[in-house]
Short mmCIF file of N, CA and C and ligand atoms in Angstrom, two decimals:
data_model
loop_
_atom_site.label_atom_id
_atom_site.label_comp_id
_atom_site.label_asym_id
_atom_site.label_seq_id
_atom_site.Cartn_x
_atom_site.Cartn_y
_atom_site.Cartn_z
N UNK A 22 -19.59 -24.69 -21.34
CA UNK A 22 -19.30 -23.37 -21.91
C UNK A 22 -18.73 -23.53 -23.33
N UNK A 23 -19.20 -22.76 -24.25
CA UNK A 23 -18.71 -22.86 -25.63
C UNK A 23 -17.28 -22.33 -25.72
N UNK A 24 -16.44 -23.08 -26.37
CA UNK A 24 -15.06 -22.63 -26.57
C UNK A 24 -14.88 -22.29 -28.03
N UNK A 25 -15.15 -21.06 -28.36
CA UNK A 25 -15.17 -20.71 -29.77
C UNK A 25 -14.27 -19.52 -30.11
N UNK A 26 -13.29 -19.27 -29.26
CA UNK A 26 -12.32 -18.23 -29.58
C UNK A 26 -10.93 -18.87 -29.64
N UNK A 27 -10.12 -18.40 -30.57
CA UNK A 27 -8.75 -18.88 -30.65
C UNK A 27 -7.82 -17.74 -30.24
N UNK A 28 -6.97 -18.02 -29.28
CA UNK A 28 -5.99 -17.04 -28.86
C UNK A 28 -4.91 -16.92 -29.94
N UNK A 29 -4.58 -15.69 -30.32
CA UNK A 29 -3.62 -15.50 -31.40
C UNK A 29 -2.19 -15.79 -30.97
N UNK A 30 -1.96 -15.86 -29.68
CA UNK A 30 -0.59 -16.12 -29.21
C UNK A 30 -0.37 -17.61 -28.95
N UNK A 31 -1.20 -18.20 -28.11
CA UNK A 31 -0.98 -19.62 -27.77
C UNK A 31 -1.80 -20.56 -28.65
N UNK A 32 -2.72 -20.01 -29.44
CA UNK A 32 -3.54 -20.81 -30.36
C UNK A 32 -4.45 -21.81 -29.67
N UNK A 33 -4.67 -21.63 -28.37
CA UNK A 33 -5.61 -22.51 -27.69
C UNK A 33 -7.03 -22.00 -27.93
N UNK A 34 -7.97 -22.92 -27.89
CA UNK A 34 -9.38 -22.56 -28.04
C UNK A 34 -9.95 -22.27 -26.66
N UNK A 35 -10.46 -21.07 -26.47
CA UNK A 35 -10.90 -20.64 -25.15
C UNK A 35 -12.30 -20.04 -25.20
N UNK A 36 -12.97 -20.02 -24.04
CA UNK A 36 -14.33 -19.49 -24.00
C UNK A 36 -14.33 -17.98 -23.80
N UNK A 37 -13.25 -17.44 -23.26
CA UNK A 37 -13.16 -16.01 -23.03
C UNK A 37 -11.98 -15.44 -23.79
N UNK A 38 -12.20 -14.38 -24.51
CA UNK A 38 -11.11 -13.76 -25.26
C UNK A 38 -11.02 -12.29 -24.85
N UNK A 39 -9.82 -11.77 -24.83
CA UNK A 39 -9.64 -10.36 -24.48
C UNK A 39 -8.91 -9.67 -25.63
N UNK A 40 -9.02 -8.36 -25.67
CA UNK A 40 -8.36 -7.58 -26.71
C UNK A 40 -7.11 -6.92 -26.13
N UNK A 41 -5.98 -7.17 -26.78
CA UNK A 41 -4.76 -6.48 -26.39
C UNK A 41 -4.44 -5.41 -27.41
N UNK A 42 -4.25 -4.20 -26.94
CA UNK A 42 -3.88 -3.11 -27.83
C UNK A 42 -2.38 -3.17 -28.07
N UNK A 43 -2.00 -3.40 -29.32
CA UNK A 43 -0.58 -3.55 -29.64
C UNK A 43 0.18 -2.29 -29.28
N UNK A 44 -0.41 -1.18 -29.54
CA UNK A 44 0.15 0.09 -29.07
C UNK A 44 -0.82 0.59 -28.01
N UNK A 45 -0.36 0.66 -26.75
CA UNK A 45 -1.29 1.04 -25.67
C UNK A 45 -2.02 2.32 -26.00
N UNK A 46 -3.28 2.38 -25.58
CA UNK A 46 -4.12 3.54 -25.90
C UNK A 46 -3.48 4.84 -25.46
N UNK A 47 -2.80 4.80 -24.32
CA UNK A 47 -2.19 6.03 -23.81
C UNK A 47 -1.04 6.50 -24.70
N UNK A 48 -0.51 5.59 -25.55
CA UNK A 48 0.56 5.97 -26.48
C UNK A 48 0.01 6.24 -27.88
N UNK A 49 -1.27 6.40 -27.97
CA UNK A 49 -1.87 6.73 -29.25
C UNK A 49 -2.30 5.53 -30.07
N UNK A 50 -2.42 4.37 -29.42
CA UNK A 50 -2.88 3.18 -30.13
C UNK A 50 -4.29 3.36 -30.64
N UNK A 51 -4.52 2.82 -31.82
CA UNK A 51 -5.86 2.92 -32.39
C UNK A 51 -6.66 1.68 -32.04
N UNK A 52 -7.95 1.84 -32.09
CA UNK A 52 -8.85 0.78 -31.66
C UNK A 52 -8.67 -0.53 -32.43
N UNK A 53 -8.33 -0.42 -33.72
CA UNK A 53 -8.30 -1.64 -34.53
C UNK A 53 -6.99 -2.39 -34.43
N UNK A 54 -5.98 -1.78 -33.79
CA UNK A 54 -4.71 -2.47 -33.66
C UNK A 54 -4.70 -3.35 -32.41
N UNK A 55 -5.44 -4.46 -32.50
CA UNK A 55 -5.58 -5.31 -31.33
C UNK A 55 -5.27 -6.76 -31.68
N UNK A 56 -4.90 -7.50 -30.65
CA UNK A 56 -4.78 -8.95 -30.75
C UNK A 56 -5.87 -9.57 -29.92
N UNK A 57 -6.37 -10.73 -30.38
CA UNK A 57 -7.31 -11.48 -29.56
C UNK A 57 -6.51 -12.48 -28.73
N UNK A 58 -6.52 -12.26 -27.43
CA UNK A 58 -5.70 -13.09 -26.54
C UNK A 58 -6.56 -13.71 -25.46
N UNK A 59 -6.20 -14.93 -25.05
CA UNK A 59 -6.85 -15.51 -23.89
C UNK A 59 -6.39 -14.71 -22.67
N UNK A 60 -7.17 -14.72 -21.59
CA UNK A 60 -6.82 -13.92 -20.43
C UNK A 60 -5.42 -14.22 -19.88
N UNK A 61 -4.99 -15.49 -19.99
CA UNK A 61 -3.68 -15.86 -19.46
C UNK A 61 -2.55 -15.23 -20.28
N UNK A 62 -2.63 -15.33 -21.59
CA UNK A 62 -1.61 -14.72 -22.43
C UNK A 62 -1.58 -13.20 -22.23
N UNK A 63 -2.77 -12.62 -22.12
CA UNK A 63 -2.84 -11.18 -21.96
C UNK A 63 -2.15 -10.73 -20.67
N UNK A 64 -2.46 -11.47 -19.61
CA UNK A 64 -1.84 -11.17 -18.32
C UNK A 64 -0.33 -11.36 -18.41
N UNK A 65 0.08 -12.41 -19.10
CA UNK A 65 1.50 -12.72 -19.22
C UNK A 65 2.26 -11.60 -19.93
N UNK A 66 1.69 -11.10 -21.00
CA UNK A 66 2.35 -10.04 -21.77
C UNK A 66 2.57 -8.80 -20.89
N UNK A 67 1.53 -8.44 -20.14
CA UNK A 67 1.65 -7.25 -19.31
C UNK A 67 2.49 -7.51 -18.08
N UNK A 68 2.67 -8.79 -17.72
CA UNK A 68 3.54 -9.12 -16.60
C UNK A 68 5.01 -9.06 -17.02
N UNK A 69 5.28 -9.32 -18.29
CA UNK A 69 6.66 -9.36 -18.78
C UNK A 69 7.15 -7.99 -19.24
N UNK A 70 6.26 -7.21 -19.80
CA UNK A 70 6.70 -5.98 -20.46
C UNK A 70 5.92 -4.78 -19.95
N UNK A 71 6.62 -3.66 -19.87
CA UNK A 71 5.95 -2.42 -19.53
C UNK A 71 5.24 -1.88 -20.78
N UNK A 72 4.33 -0.95 -20.58
CA UNK A 72 3.63 -0.35 -21.72
C UNK A 72 4.61 0.29 -22.70
N UNK A 73 5.69 0.85 -22.16
CA UNK A 73 6.68 1.48 -23.02
C UNK A 73 7.39 0.42 -23.89
N UNK A 74 7.74 -0.69 -23.27
CA UNK A 74 8.37 -1.78 -24.03
C UNK A 74 7.43 -2.33 -25.08
N UNK A 75 6.17 -2.47 -24.69
CA UNK A 75 5.18 -2.99 -25.64
C UNK A 75 5.05 -2.05 -26.84
N UNK A 76 5.03 -0.76 -26.57
CA UNK A 76 4.83 0.21 -27.64
C UNK A 76 6.05 0.29 -28.55
N UNK A 77 7.26 0.12 -28.00
CA UNK A 77 8.45 0.31 -28.81
C UNK A 77 8.97 -0.98 -29.43
N UNK A 78 8.85 -2.11 -28.72
CA UNK A 78 9.48 -3.34 -29.22
C UNK A 78 8.48 -4.43 -29.60
N UNK A 79 7.30 -4.41 -29.03
CA UNK A 79 6.41 -5.56 -29.19
C UNK A 79 5.05 -5.15 -29.75
N UNK A 80 5.08 -4.31 -30.78
CA UNK A 80 3.80 -3.84 -31.31
C UNK A 80 3.31 -4.68 -32.47
N UNK A 81 3.93 -5.84 -32.70
CA UNK A 81 3.38 -6.79 -33.67
C UNK A 81 3.33 -8.17 -33.01
N UNK A 82 2.47 -9.02 -33.52
CA UNK A 82 2.38 -10.38 -33.01
C UNK A 82 3.71 -11.11 -33.22
N UNK A 83 4.35 -10.85 -34.36
CA UNK A 83 5.59 -11.52 -34.70
C UNK A 83 6.70 -11.16 -33.70
N UNK A 84 6.79 -9.90 -33.34
CA UNK A 84 7.85 -9.49 -32.42
C UNK A 84 7.63 -10.09 -31.04
N UNK A 85 6.37 -10.26 -30.64
CA UNK A 85 6.09 -10.93 -29.37
C UNK A 85 6.52 -12.39 -29.44
N UNK A 86 6.17 -13.03 -30.53
CA UNK A 86 6.46 -14.46 -30.66
C UNK A 86 7.95 -14.75 -30.78
N UNK A 87 8.74 -13.76 -31.15
CA UNK A 87 10.18 -13.95 -31.28
C UNK A 87 10.90 -13.81 -29.95
N UNK A 88 10.24 -13.22 -28.96
CA UNK A 88 10.90 -12.94 -27.68
C UNK A 88 11.13 -14.24 -26.91
N UNK A 89 12.33 -14.36 -26.36
CA UNK A 89 12.70 -15.59 -25.64
C UNK A 89 11.76 -15.90 -24.48
N UNK A 90 11.35 -14.86 -23.76
CA UNK A 90 10.48 -15.07 -22.60
C UNK A 90 9.11 -15.57 -23.04
N UNK A 91 8.64 -15.05 -24.17
CA UNK A 91 7.35 -15.50 -24.71
C UNK A 91 7.47 -16.93 -25.24
N UNK A 92 8.57 -17.22 -25.91
CA UNK A 92 8.78 -18.58 -26.43
C UNK A 92 8.74 -19.58 -25.28
N UNK A 93 9.42 -19.23 -24.19
CA UNK A 93 9.44 -20.09 -23.01
C UNK A 93 8.03 -20.24 -22.42
N UNK A 94 7.32 -19.14 -22.34
CA UNK A 94 5.95 -19.16 -21.82
C UNK A 94 5.05 -20.03 -22.70
N UNK A 95 5.17 -19.90 -24.03
CA UNK A 95 4.30 -20.65 -24.93
C UNK A 95 4.56 -22.15 -24.81
N UNK A 96 5.82 -22.52 -24.60
CA UNK A 96 6.15 -23.94 -24.41
C UNK A 96 5.45 -24.48 -23.17
N UNK A 97 5.32 -23.62 -22.17
CA UNK A 97 4.67 -24.00 -20.92
C UNK A 97 3.15 -24.04 -21.09
N UNK A 98 2.59 -23.00 -21.70
CA UNK A 98 1.13 -22.85 -21.70
C UNK A 98 0.45 -23.84 -22.64
N UNK A 99 1.18 -24.32 -23.66
CA UNK A 99 0.52 -25.23 -24.62
C UNK A 99 0.11 -26.54 -23.94
N UNK A 100 0.68 -26.85 -22.81
CA UNK A 100 0.32 -28.07 -22.08
C UNK A 100 -0.71 -27.83 -20.98
N UNK A 101 -1.15 -26.60 -20.84
CA UNK A 101 -2.13 -26.25 -19.82
C UNK A 101 -3.52 -26.22 -20.48
N UNK A 102 -4.49 -26.91 -19.88
CA UNK A 102 -5.83 -26.89 -20.48
C UNK A 102 -6.38 -25.47 -20.59
N UNK A 103 -7.03 -25.19 -21.70
CA UNK A 103 -7.62 -23.87 -21.90
C UNK A 103 -8.62 -23.60 -20.78
N UNK A 104 -8.74 -22.36 -20.40
CA UNK A 104 -9.68 -21.91 -19.38
C UNK A 104 -9.30 -22.32 -17.96
N UNK A 105 -8.16 -22.98 -17.78
CA UNK A 105 -7.74 -23.23 -16.40
C UNK A 105 -6.97 -22.01 -15.90
N UNK A 106 -7.07 -21.78 -14.61
CA UNK A 106 -6.45 -20.59 -14.04
C UNK A 106 -4.94 -20.78 -13.91
N UNK A 107 -4.19 -19.82 -14.39
CA UNK A 107 -2.74 -19.85 -14.26
C UNK A 107 -2.31 -18.60 -13.51
N UNK A 108 -1.55 -18.81 -12.47
CA UNK A 108 -1.07 -17.68 -11.69
C UNK A 108 0.13 -17.03 -12.40
N UNK A 109 -0.03 -15.79 -12.82
CA UNK A 109 1.03 -15.09 -13.53
C UNK A 109 1.64 -14.06 -12.60
N UNK A 110 2.94 -14.14 -12.45
CA UNK A 110 3.62 -13.16 -11.59
C UNK A 110 4.27 -12.08 -12.46
N UNK A 111 4.14 -10.85 -12.01
CA UNK A 111 4.78 -9.76 -12.74
C UNK A 111 6.29 -9.84 -12.56
N UNK A 112 7.01 -9.61 -13.63
CA UNK A 112 8.46 -9.60 -13.52
C UNK A 112 8.89 -8.34 -12.76
N UNK A 113 10.09 -8.42 -12.19
CA UNK A 113 10.52 -7.37 -11.29
C UNK A 113 10.57 -6.00 -11.96
N UNK A 114 11.06 -5.97 -13.22
CA UNK A 114 11.21 -4.66 -13.83
C UNK A 114 9.87 -4.02 -14.18
N UNK A 115 8.84 -4.86 -14.39
CA UNK A 115 7.49 -4.31 -14.61
C UNK A 115 6.95 -3.75 -13.30
N UNK A 116 7.16 -4.49 -12.21
CA UNK A 116 6.69 -4.01 -10.90
C UNK A 116 7.34 -2.68 -10.56
N UNK A 117 8.65 -2.57 -10.87
CA UNK A 117 9.39 -1.37 -10.52
C UNK A 117 8.88 -0.16 -11.27
N UNK A 118 8.56 -0.34 -12.55
CA UNK A 118 8.13 0.80 -13.34
C UNK A 118 6.66 1.11 -13.12
N UNK A 119 5.99 0.31 -12.31
CA UNK A 119 4.60 0.56 -12.00
C UNK A 119 3.71 0.10 -13.12
ZN1 ZN B 209 -3.35 -17.50 -25.17
ZN1 ZN B 210 -3.06 -5.58 -23.25
#
């Protein structure tokens, strides 16, 4: 499989890339305000933060990269081969808010 996408968060080269809306569509996010993320990073972001948190605190790549939980995650994911499956668990406060 060709690995020709670079994830903007973990910088790994992956075969599948997803689009993350920095401001969720339901909060008025526009189509062009997106990040290219590997499926694992994308899942991780939504597991850590609610849409409201994403819209208010994490609407730039820089603000995501500054977060302690993301920093910890990136330290972990950089040693995981691209395209391998990683089980991401939703944090409790995300589960609670639905
Ligand atoms: Zn990634
Ligand atoms: Zn997303």
